[in-house]
Amino acid sequence: MRKWIYLWTVVCTALVACDVETSDNGRLDGYWHLTGVDTLVTSGHRDVSDETIFWAVQFDLIQLKGADRQGVGREFYARFDRQDGHLTLYDIHEKNRSAGDPVVVADSLVVVHPYGIHEMVETFKTLRLGKHEMVLQSPMLRLTFRKL
């Protein structure tokens, strides 16, 4: 009997102590590989499927992760909002714990251009969001992603 009381106490304590956060992002949550970039003004297309540019989406945060052709990696984090078929990224920080994860400012925005971000607050229209493919469009670019 004491074992059951002890077990019940442990279970109740664990349930009360946990704060479970859930996301209502649906299919947006996950690890997305950028495979194509279309420039809308020039109708140009660039296949980037062989490059390592990723967006990882969870809760209200997007991790932007990639490496240049020499294999040097950079990582950024951005907050986002989803509303009426639009995805808005803002508050971008570079992952650099020793420097306090500095905010990306307008003068250094070029560091996130490879991820398809060209504005401090970038809004994308969601053209397609399926199980395995996502297509986002900003005023400048159309980004195609494959879900891993």
Coordinates of N, CA, C and O in Angstrom, one line a residue:
M1 N 0.8 -1.2 0.0 CA 0.0 0.0 0.0 C 0.9 1.3 0.0 O 0.6 2.2 -0.7
R2 N 2.0 1.2 0.8 CA 2.8 2.4 0.8 C 3.5 2.7 -0.5 O 3.7 3.8 -0.9
K3 N 3.8 1.6 -1.3 CA 4.4 1.8 -2.6 C 3.4 2.5 -3.5 O 3.8 3.4 -4.3
W4 N 2.1 2.2 -3.4 CA 1.1 2.9 -4.3 C 1.0 4.4 -3.9 O 0.9 5.2 -4.7
I5 N 1.0 4.6 -2.6 CA 0.9 6.0 -2.1 C 2.1 6.8 -2.6 O 2.0 7.9 -3.1
Y6 N 3.3 6.2 -2.4 CA 4.5 6.8 -2.9 C 4.5 7.1 -4.4 O 4.8 8.2 -4.8
L7 N 4.1 6.1 -5.1 CA 4.0 6.2 -6.6 C 3.0 7.3 -7.0 O 3.3 8.2 -7.8
W8 N 1.9 7.3 -6.4 CA 0.8 8.3 -6.6 C 1.4 9.7 -6.3 O 1.1 10.7 -7.1
T9 N 2.1 9.9 -5.2 CA 2.6 11.2 -4.8 C 3.6 11.7 -5.9 O 3.7 12.8 -6.3
V10 N 4.5 10.8 -6.3 CA 5.5 11.1 -7.3 C 4.8 11.5 -8.6 O 5.2 12.5 -9.2
V11 N 3.9 10.8 -9.1 CA 3.2 11.1 -10.3 C 2.5 12.5 -10.2 O 2.6 13.3 -11.1
C12 N 1.8 12.7 -9.1 CA 1.1 14.0 -9.0 C 2.0 15.1 -8.9 O 1.8 16.2 -9.5
T13 N 3.1 15.0 -8.2 CA 4.2 16.0 -8.1 C 4.7 16.3 -9.5 O 4.9 17.5 -9.9
A14 N 5.0 15.3 -10.3 CA 5.6 15.5 -11.6 C 4.6 16.2 -12.5 O 5.0 17.1 -13.3
L15 N 3.3 15.9 -12.4 CA 2.3 16.5 -13.3 C 2.1 18.0 -12.9 O 1.9 18.9 -13.7
V16 N 2.2 18.3 -11.6 CA 2.0 19.7 -11.2 C 3.2 20.5 -11.5 O 3.2 21.7 -11.8
A17 N 4.4 19.9 -11.4 CA 5.7 20.6 -11.6 C 6.0 20.9 -13.0 O 6.7 21.9 -13.3
C18 N 5.4 20.2 -14.0 CA 5.7 20.4 -15.4 C 4.9 21.5 -16.0 O 3.7 21.5 -15.7
D19 N 5.5 22.3 -16.8 CA 4.8 23.3 -17.6 C 4.9 22.9 -19.0 O 6.0 23.2 -19.6
V20 N 3.9 22.3 -19.6 CA 4.0 21.8 -21.0 C 3.6 22.9 -21.9 O 2.5 23.5 -21.8
E21 N 4.5 23.3 -22.8 CA 4.2 24.3 -23.9 C 3.9 23.5 -25.1 O 4.6 22.6 -25.5
T22 N 2.8 23.9 -25.8 CA 2.4 23.3 -27.0 C 2.4 24.3 -28.1 O 2.3 25.5 -27.9
S23 N 2.5 23.8 -29.3 CA 2.6 24.7 -30.5 C 1.4 24.4 -31.4 O 1.0 23.3 -31.5
D24 N 0.8 25.5 -32.0 CA -0.3 25.3 -32.9 C 0.2 25.6 -34.3 O -0.6 26.1 -35.1
N25 N 1.5 25.4 -34.6 CA 2.1 25.7 -35.9 C 1.7 24.6 -37.0 O 1.9 24.9 -38.1
G26 N 1.1 23.5 -36.5 CA 0.8 22.5 -37.5 C 1.9 22.0 -38.4 O 3.0 21.7 -37.8
R27 N 1.7 22.0 -39.7 CA 2.8 21.5 -40.6 C 4.0 22.4 -40.7 O 5.1 22.0 -41.2
L28 N 3.9 23.6 -40.2 CA 5.1 24.5 -40.2 C 6.2 24.0 -39.3 O 7.4 24.1 -39.6
D29 N 5.9 23.4 -38.1 CA 6.9 22.9 -37.2 C 7.7 21.8 -37.9 O 7.2 21.0 -38.7
G30 N 9.0 21.9 -37.7 CA 9.9 20.9 -38.3 C 11.2 21.5 -38.8 O 11.5 22.6 -38.6
Y31 N 12.0 20.6 -39.5 CA 13.3 21.0 -40.0 C 13.2 21.1 -41.5 O 12.9 20.1 -42.2
W32 N 13.4 22.3 -42.1 CA 13.2 22.6 -43.5 C 14.5 22.9 -44.2 O 15.3 23.7 -43.7
H33 N 14.7 22.3 -45.3 CA 15.9 22.5 -46.1 C 15.6 23.5 -47.3 O 14.7 23.1 -48.1
L34 N 16.3 24.6 -47.4 CA 16.0 25.5 -48.5 C 16.6 24.9 -49.8 O 17.8 24.5 -49.8
T35 N 15.8 24.7 -50.8 CA 16.2 24.0 -52.0 C 16.2 24.9 -53.2 O 16.9 24.7 -54.2
G36 N 15.4 26.0 -53.2 CA 15.4 26.9 -54.3 C 15.0 28.3 -54.0 O 14.3 28.6 -53.0
V37 N 15.7 29.3 -54.7 CA 15.4 30.7 -54.5 C 15.1 31.3 -55.8 O 15.9 31.2 -56.8
D38 N 13.9 31.9 -56.0 CA 13.5 32.6 -57.2 C 13.5 34.1 -56.9 O 12.9 34.6 -55.9
T39 N 14.2 34.9 -57.7 CA 14.2 36.3 -57.6 C 13.0 36.8 -58.5 O 13.0 36.6 -59.7
L40 N 12.1 37.5 -57.9 CA 10.8 37.8 -58.5 C 11.1 38.9 -59.6 O 10.4 38.9 -60.7
V41 N 11.9 39.9 -59.3 CA 12.1 41.0 -60.3 C 12.7 40.5 -61.6 O 12.3 41.0 -62.7
T42 N 13.7 39.6 -61.5 CA 14.4 39.2 -62.7 C 14.0 37.9 -63.2 O 14.5 37.4 -64.3
S43 N 13.1 37.2 -62.5 CA 12.6 35.9 -62.9 C 13.7 34.8 -62.8 O 13.7 33.8 -63.5
G44 N 14.8 35.1 -62.1 CA 15.9 34.2 -62.0 C 15.6 33.1 -61.0 O 14.8 33.3 -60.1
H45 N 16.3 32.0 -61.2 CA 16.1 30.8 -60.3 C 17.5 30.4 -59.9 O 18.4 30.3 -60.7
R46 N 17.7 30.0 -58.6 CA 18.9 29.5 -58.1 C 18.6 28.2 -57.3 O 17.9 28.2 -56.4
D47 N 19.2 27.1 -57.8 CA 19.0 25.8 -57.1 C 20.0 25.8 -56.0 O 21.2 25.8 -56.2
V48 N 19.6 25.7 -54.7 CA 20.5 25.7 -53.6 C 20.3 24.4 -52.8 O 20.7 24.3 -51.7
S49 N 19.8 23.3 -53.5 CA 19.5 22.1 -52.8 C 20.8 21.4 -52.4 O 20.8 20.5 -51.5
D50 N 22.0 21.7 -53.0 CA 23.2 21.1 -52.6 C 23.9 21.9 -51.5 O 25.0 21.5 -51.0
E51 N 23.3 23.0 -51.0 CA 23.9 23.8 -50.0 C 23.2 23.5 -48.6 O 22.1 22.9 -48.6
T52 N 23.8 23.8 -47.6 CA 23.3 23.4 -46.2 C 22.7 24.7 -45.6 O 23.3 25.3 -44.7
I53 N 21.5 25.0 -46.0 CA 20.7 26.1 -45.5 C 19.4 25.6 -44.9 O 18.6 25.0 -45.7
F54 N 19.2 25.7 -43.6 CA 18.1 25.1 -43.0 C 17.3 26.1 -42.1 O 17.9 27.0 -41.5
W55 N 16.0 25.9 -42.0 CA 15.1 26.6 -41.1 C 14.5 25.6 -40.2 O 13.9 24.6 -40.7
A56 N 14.7 25.7 -38.9 CA 14.1 24.8 -37.9 C 13.0 25.5 -37.2 O 13.3 26.6 -36.5
V57 N 11.8 25.1 -37.2 CA 10.7 25.8 -36.7 C 10.1 25.1 -35.5 O 9.8 23.9 -35.6
Q58 N 10.0 25.7 -34.4 CA 9.4 25.2 -33.2 C 8.8 26.3 -32.3 O 9.5 27.3 -32.1
F59 N 7.6 26.1 -31.9 CA 6.9 27.0 -31.0 C 6.8 28.4 -31.7 O 6.1 28.6 -32.7
D60 N 7.5 29.4 -31.2 CA 7.5 30.7 -31.8 C 8.9 31.2 -32.2 O 9.2 32.4 -32.3
L61 N 9.8 30.2 -32.5 CA 11.2 30.5 -32.8 C 11.6 29.7 -34.1 O 11.2 28.6 -34.3
I62 N 12.4 30.4 -34.9 CA 13.0 29.8 -36.1 C 14.5 29.8 -36.0 O 15.0 30.9 -35.7
Q63 N 15.1 28.7 -36.1 CA 16.5 28.6 -36.1 C 17.0 28.6 -37.5 O 16.5 27.8 -38.3
L64 N 17.9 29.5 -37.9 CA 18.4 29.6 -39.2 C 19.8 29.0 -39.1 O 20.7 29.6 -38.4
K65 N 20.1 28.0 -39.9 CA 21.4 27.3 -39.7 C 21.9 27.0 -41.1 O 21.2 26.5 -42.0
G66 N 23.2 27.3 -41.3 CA 23.8 27.0 -42.6 C 25.3 27.0 -42.5 O 25.9 27.4 -41.5
A67 N 25.9 26.7 -43.6 CA 27.4 26.7 -43.8 C 27.7 27.2 -45.1 O 27.0 26.9 -46.1
D68 N 28.8 28.0 -45.2 CA 29.2 28.4 -46.5 C 29.9 27.3 -47.3 O 30.1 26.2 -46.8
R69 N 30.4 27.6 -48.4 CA 31.1 26.6 -49.3 C 32.3 26.1 -48.7 O 32.8 25.0 -49.0
Q70 N 32.9 26.8 -47.7 CA 34.1 26.3 -47.0 C 33.8 25.5 -45.8 O 34.6 25.0 -45.1
G71 N 32.5 25.3 -45.5 CA 32.0 24.6 -44.4 C 31.9 25.3 -43.0 O 31.7 24.8 -42.0
V72 N 32.1 26.7 -43.1 CA 32.1 27.5 -41.9 C 30.6 27.8 -41.6 O 29.9 28.3 -42.5
G73 N 30.1 27.3 -40.4 CA 28.7 27.5 -40.1 C 28.4 28.7 -39.3 O 29.2 29.2 -38.6
R74 N 27.2 29.2 -39.6 CA 26.6 30.3 -38.8 C 25.2 29.9 -38.4 O 24.5 29.2 -39.1
E75 N 24.8 30.5 -37.3 CA 23.5 30.1 -36.8 C 22.8 31.4 -36.2 O 23.4 32.2 -35.6
F76 N 21.5 31.5 -36.5 CA 20.7 32.7 -36.1 C 19.4 32.2 -35.6 O 19.0 31.1 -35.9
Y77 N 18.8 33.0 -34.8 CA 17.4 32.7 -34.3 C 16.5 33.9 -34.5 O 17.0 35.1 -34.4
A78 N 15.3 33.7 -34.9 CA 14.3 34.7 -35.2 C 13.0 34.4 -34.6 O 12.6 33.2 -34.6
R79 N 12.3 35.3 -34.0 CA 10.9 35.1 -33.6 C 10.0 35.2 -34.8 O 10.4 35.8 -35.9
F80 N 8.8 34.7 -34.8 CA 7.9 34.8 -35.9 C 6.5 34.8 -35.4 O 6.2 34.3 -34.3
D81 N 5.7 35.4 -36.3 CA 4.2 35.3 -36.1 C 3.6 34.8 -37.4 O 4.1 35.0 -38.5
R82 N 2.5 34.0 -37.2 CA 1.8 33.5 -38.4 C 0.4 34.1 -38.3 O -0.3 33.9 -37.3
Q83 N -0.1 34.7 -39.4 CA -1.4 35.2 -39.4 C -1.9 35.4 -40.8 O -1.2 35.9 -41.7
D84 N -3.1 35.0 -41.1 CA -3.8 35.2 -42.4 C -2.9 34.7 -43.6 O -2.8 35.5 -44.5
G85 N -2.3 33.6 -43.4 CA -1.5 33.1 -44.5 C -0.1 33.8 -44.7 O 0.5 33.6 -45.8
H86 N 0.3 34.5 -43.7 CA 1.6 35.2 -43.8 C 2.5 34.8 -42.6 O 2.0 34.5 -41.5
L87 N 3.8 34.7 -42.8 CA 4.8 34.4 -41.8 C 5.7 35.6 -41.7 O 6.3 36.0 -42.7
T88 N 5.7 36.2 -40.5 CA 6.6 37.4 -40.3 C 7.7 37.1 -39.4 O 7.4 36.6 -38.2
L89 N 8.9 37.3 -39.8 CA 10.1 37.0 -39.0 C 10.6 38.4 -38.5 O 10.6 39.4 -39.2
Y90 N 11.1 38.4 -37.2 CA 11.6 39.6 -36.6 C 12.5 39.2 -35.5 O 12.6 38.1 -35.1
D91 N 13.1 40.2 -34.9 CA 14.0 40.0 -33.7 C 15.0 38.9 -34.0 O 15.1 37.9 -33.3
I92 N 15.9 39.1 -34.9 CA 16.9 38.2 -35.3 C 18.2 38.3 -34.5 O 18.7 39.4 -34.3
H93 N 18.7 37.2 -34.0 CA 19.9 37.2 -33.1 C 20.9 36.2 -33.7 O 20.5 35.1 -34.2
E94 N 22.1 36.5 -33.7 CA 23.2 35.6 -34.1 C 23.5 34.7 -32.8 O 23.6 35.3 -31.7
K95 N 23.6 33.4 -33.0 CA 24.0 32.6 -31.9 C 25.5 32.8 -31.7 O 26.4 32.4 -32.5
N96 N 25.8 33.4 -30.6 CA 27.1 33.7 -30.1 C 27.1 33.9 -28.6 O 27.0 35.0 -28.2
R97 N 27.0 32.8 -27.9 CA 26.8 32.9 -26.4 C 27.8 33.8 -25.7 O 27.5 34.5 -24.8
S98 N 29.1 33.7 -26.1 CA 30.1 34.5 -25.5 C 29.9 36.0 -25.7 O 30.4 36.8 -24.8
A99 N 29.2 36.4 -26.7 CA 28.9 37.8 -27.0 C 27.5 38.2 -26.6 O 27.0 39.3 -26.9
G100 N 26.8 37.3 -25.9 CA 25.4 37.5 -25.5 C 24.4 37.4 -26.6 O 23.3 38.1 -26.5
D101 N 24.6 36.6 -27.6 CA 23.7 36.5 -28.8 C 23.2 37.8 -29.3 O 22.1 38.2 -29.2
P102 N 24.1 38.5 -30.0 CA 23.8 39.9 -30.4 C 22.7 39.9 -31.5 O 22.5 39.0 -32.3
V103 N 22.0 41.0 -31.4 CA 20.9 41.3 -32.3 C 21.5 41.6 -33.7 O 22.4 42.4 -33.8
V104 N 20.9 41.1 -34.7 CA 21.3 41.5 -36.1 C 20.6 42.8 -36.4 O 19.4 43.0 -36.3
V105 N 21.5 43.8 -36.7 CA 21.0 45.2 -37.0 C 21.0 45.4 -38.5 O 21.6 44.7 -39.2
A106 N 20.4 46.5 -38.9 CA 20.2 46.8 -40.3 C 21.6 46.9 -41.0 O 21.7 46.4 -42.2
D107 N 22.6 47.4 -40.4 CA 23.9 47.5 -41.0 C 24.6 46.1 -41.3 O 25.4 46.0 -42.1
S108 N 24.2 45.1 -40.5 CA 24.7 43.7 -40.7 C 23.7 42.7 -41.2 O 24.0 41.5 -41.1
L109 N 22.6 43.2 -41.7 CA 21.6 42.3 -42.2 C 22.0 41.4 -43.3 O 21.4 40.3 -43.6
V110 N 23.1 41.7 -44.0 CA 23.6 40.9 -45.1 C 24.0 39.5 -44.6 O 23.9 38.6 -45.4
V111 N 24.2 39.3 -43.4 CA 24.6 38.0 -42.8 C 23.4 37.0 -42.9 O 23.6 35.8 -42.9
V112 N 22.2 37.5 -43.0 CA 21.0 36.6 -43.1 C 20.5 36.5 -44.5 O 19.5 35.8 -44.8
H113 N 21.1 37.2 -45.5 CA 20.6 37.1 -46.9 C 20.6 35.7 -47.4 O 19.7 35.3 -48.2
P114 N 21.6 34.8 -47.1 CA 21.6 33.5 -47.6 C 20.3 32.7 -47.2 O 19.9 31.7 -47.8
Y115 N 19.7 33.1 -46.1 CA 18.5 32.4 -45.6 C 17.2 33.0 -46.3 O 16.1 32.6 -45.9
G116 N 17.3 34.0 -47.1 CA 16.2 34.6 -47.8 C 15.6 35.8 -47.1 O 14.5 36.2 -47.4
I117 N 16.3 36.3 -46.1 CA 15.8 37.4 -45.3 C 16.6 38.7 -45.7 O 17.8 38.7 -45.6
H118 N 15.9 39.7 -46.1 CA 16.5 40.9 -46.6 C 15.9 42.2 -45.8 O 16.3 43.3 -46.2
E119 N 15.1 42.0 -44.9 CA 14.5 43.1 -44.1 C 14.6 42.8 -42.6 O 14.6 41.6 -42.2
M120 N 14.6 43.8 -41.8 CA 14.6 43.6 -40.3 C 13.4 42.9 -39.9 O 13.4 42.1 -39.0
V121 N 12.3 43.2 -40.5 CA 11.0 42.5 -40.3 C 10.6 42.0 -41.6 O 10.2 42.8 -42.5
E122 N 10.7 40.7 -41.9 CA 10.5 40.1 -43.2 C 9.2 39.4 -43.2 O 9.0 38.5 -42.3
T123 N 8.3 39.7 -44.1 CA 7.0 39.0 -44.2 C 6.9 38.2 -45.4 O 7.2 38.7 -46.5
F124 N 6.6 37.0 -45.3 CA 6.4 36.0 -46.4 C 4.9 35.6 -46.5 O 4.3 35.4 -45.5
K125 N 4.5 35.5 -47.7 CA 3.2 35.0 -48.0 C 3.4 33.5 -48.1 O 4.3 33.0 -48.8
T126 N 2.5 32.7 -47.4 CA 2.7 31.2 -47.5 C 1.9 30.8 -48.8 O 0.7 30.8 -48.8
L127 N 2.6 30.4 -49.8 CA 2.0 29.9 -51.0 C 1.7 28.5 -50.9 O 0.6 28.0 -51.5
R128 N 2.5 27.7 -50.3 CA 2.2 26.2 -50.1 C 2.8 25.8 -48.8 O 4.0 26.1 -48.5
L129 N 2.1 25.0 -48.1 CA 2.6 24.4 -46.8 C 2.0 23.0 -46.7 O 0.9 22.8 -46.2
G130 N 2.8 22.1 -47.3 CA 2.3 20.7 -47.3 C 3.2 19.8 -46.3 O 4.0 20.4 -45.5
K131 N 3.0 18.5 -46.4 CA 3.7 17.6 -45.5 C 5.2 17.7 -45.7 O 6.0 17.5 -44.8
H132 N 5.6 17.8 -47.0 CA 7.0 17.7 -47.4 C 7.5 18.9 -48.1 O 8.7 18.9 -48.5
E133 N 6.7 19.9 -48.4 CA 7.2 21.1 -49.2 C 6.5 22.3 -48.6 O 5.4 22.4 -48.2
M134 N 7.3 23.4 -48.6 CA 6.8 24.7 -48.2 C 7.4 25.7 -49.2 O 8.5 25.7 -49.6
V135 N 6.5 26.6 -49.7 CA 6.9 27.7 -50.6 C 6.4 29.0 -49.9 O 5.3 29.2 -49.6
L136 N 7.4 29.9 -49.7 CA 7.2 31.2 -49.1 C 7.6 32.3 -50.1 O 8.5 32.1 -50.9
Q137 N 6.8 33.4 -50.1 CA 7.2 34.5 -51.0 C 7.2 35.8 -50.3 O 6.2 36.2 -49.6
S138 N 8.3 36.5 -50.4 CA 8.5 37.9 -49.9 C 8.3 38.8 -51.1 O 8.2 38.4 -52.2
P139 N 8.3 40.1 -50.9 CA 8.3 41.0 -52.1 C 9.4 40.8 -53.0 O 9.3 41.1 -54.2
M140 N 10.6 40.3 -52.6 CA 11.7 40.1 -53.5 C 11.9 38.7 -54.0 O 12.4 38.5 -55.1
L141 N 11.6 37.7 -53.1 CA 12.0 36.3 -53.4 C 10.9 35.3 -53.2 O 10.0 35.5 -52.4
R142 N 11.0 34.2 -53.8 CA 10.2 33.0 -53.6 C 11.1 31.9 -53.1 O 12.1 31.6 -53.8
L143 N 10.9 31.4 -51.9 CA 11.8 30.4 -51.3 C 11.0 29.0 -51.3 O 9.9 28.9 -50.9
T144 N 11.7 28.0 -51.8 CA 11.2 26.6 -51.8 C 11.9 25.8 -50.8 O 13.2 25.8 -50.8
F145 N 11.2 25.1 -49.9 CA 11.8 24.2 -48.9 C 11.3 22.8 -49.0 O 10.2 22.6 -49.5
R146 N 12.2 21.9 -48.6 CA 11.8 20.5 -48.5 C 11.9 20.1 -47.0 O 12.9 20.4 -46.3
K147 N 10.9 19.4 -46.5 CA 10.9 19.0 -45.1 C 11.7 17.7 -44.9 O 11.6 16.8 -45.7
L148 N 12.6 17.7 -43.9 CA 13.4 16.6 -43.6 C 12.8 15.8 -42.5 O 12.0 16.2 -41.7

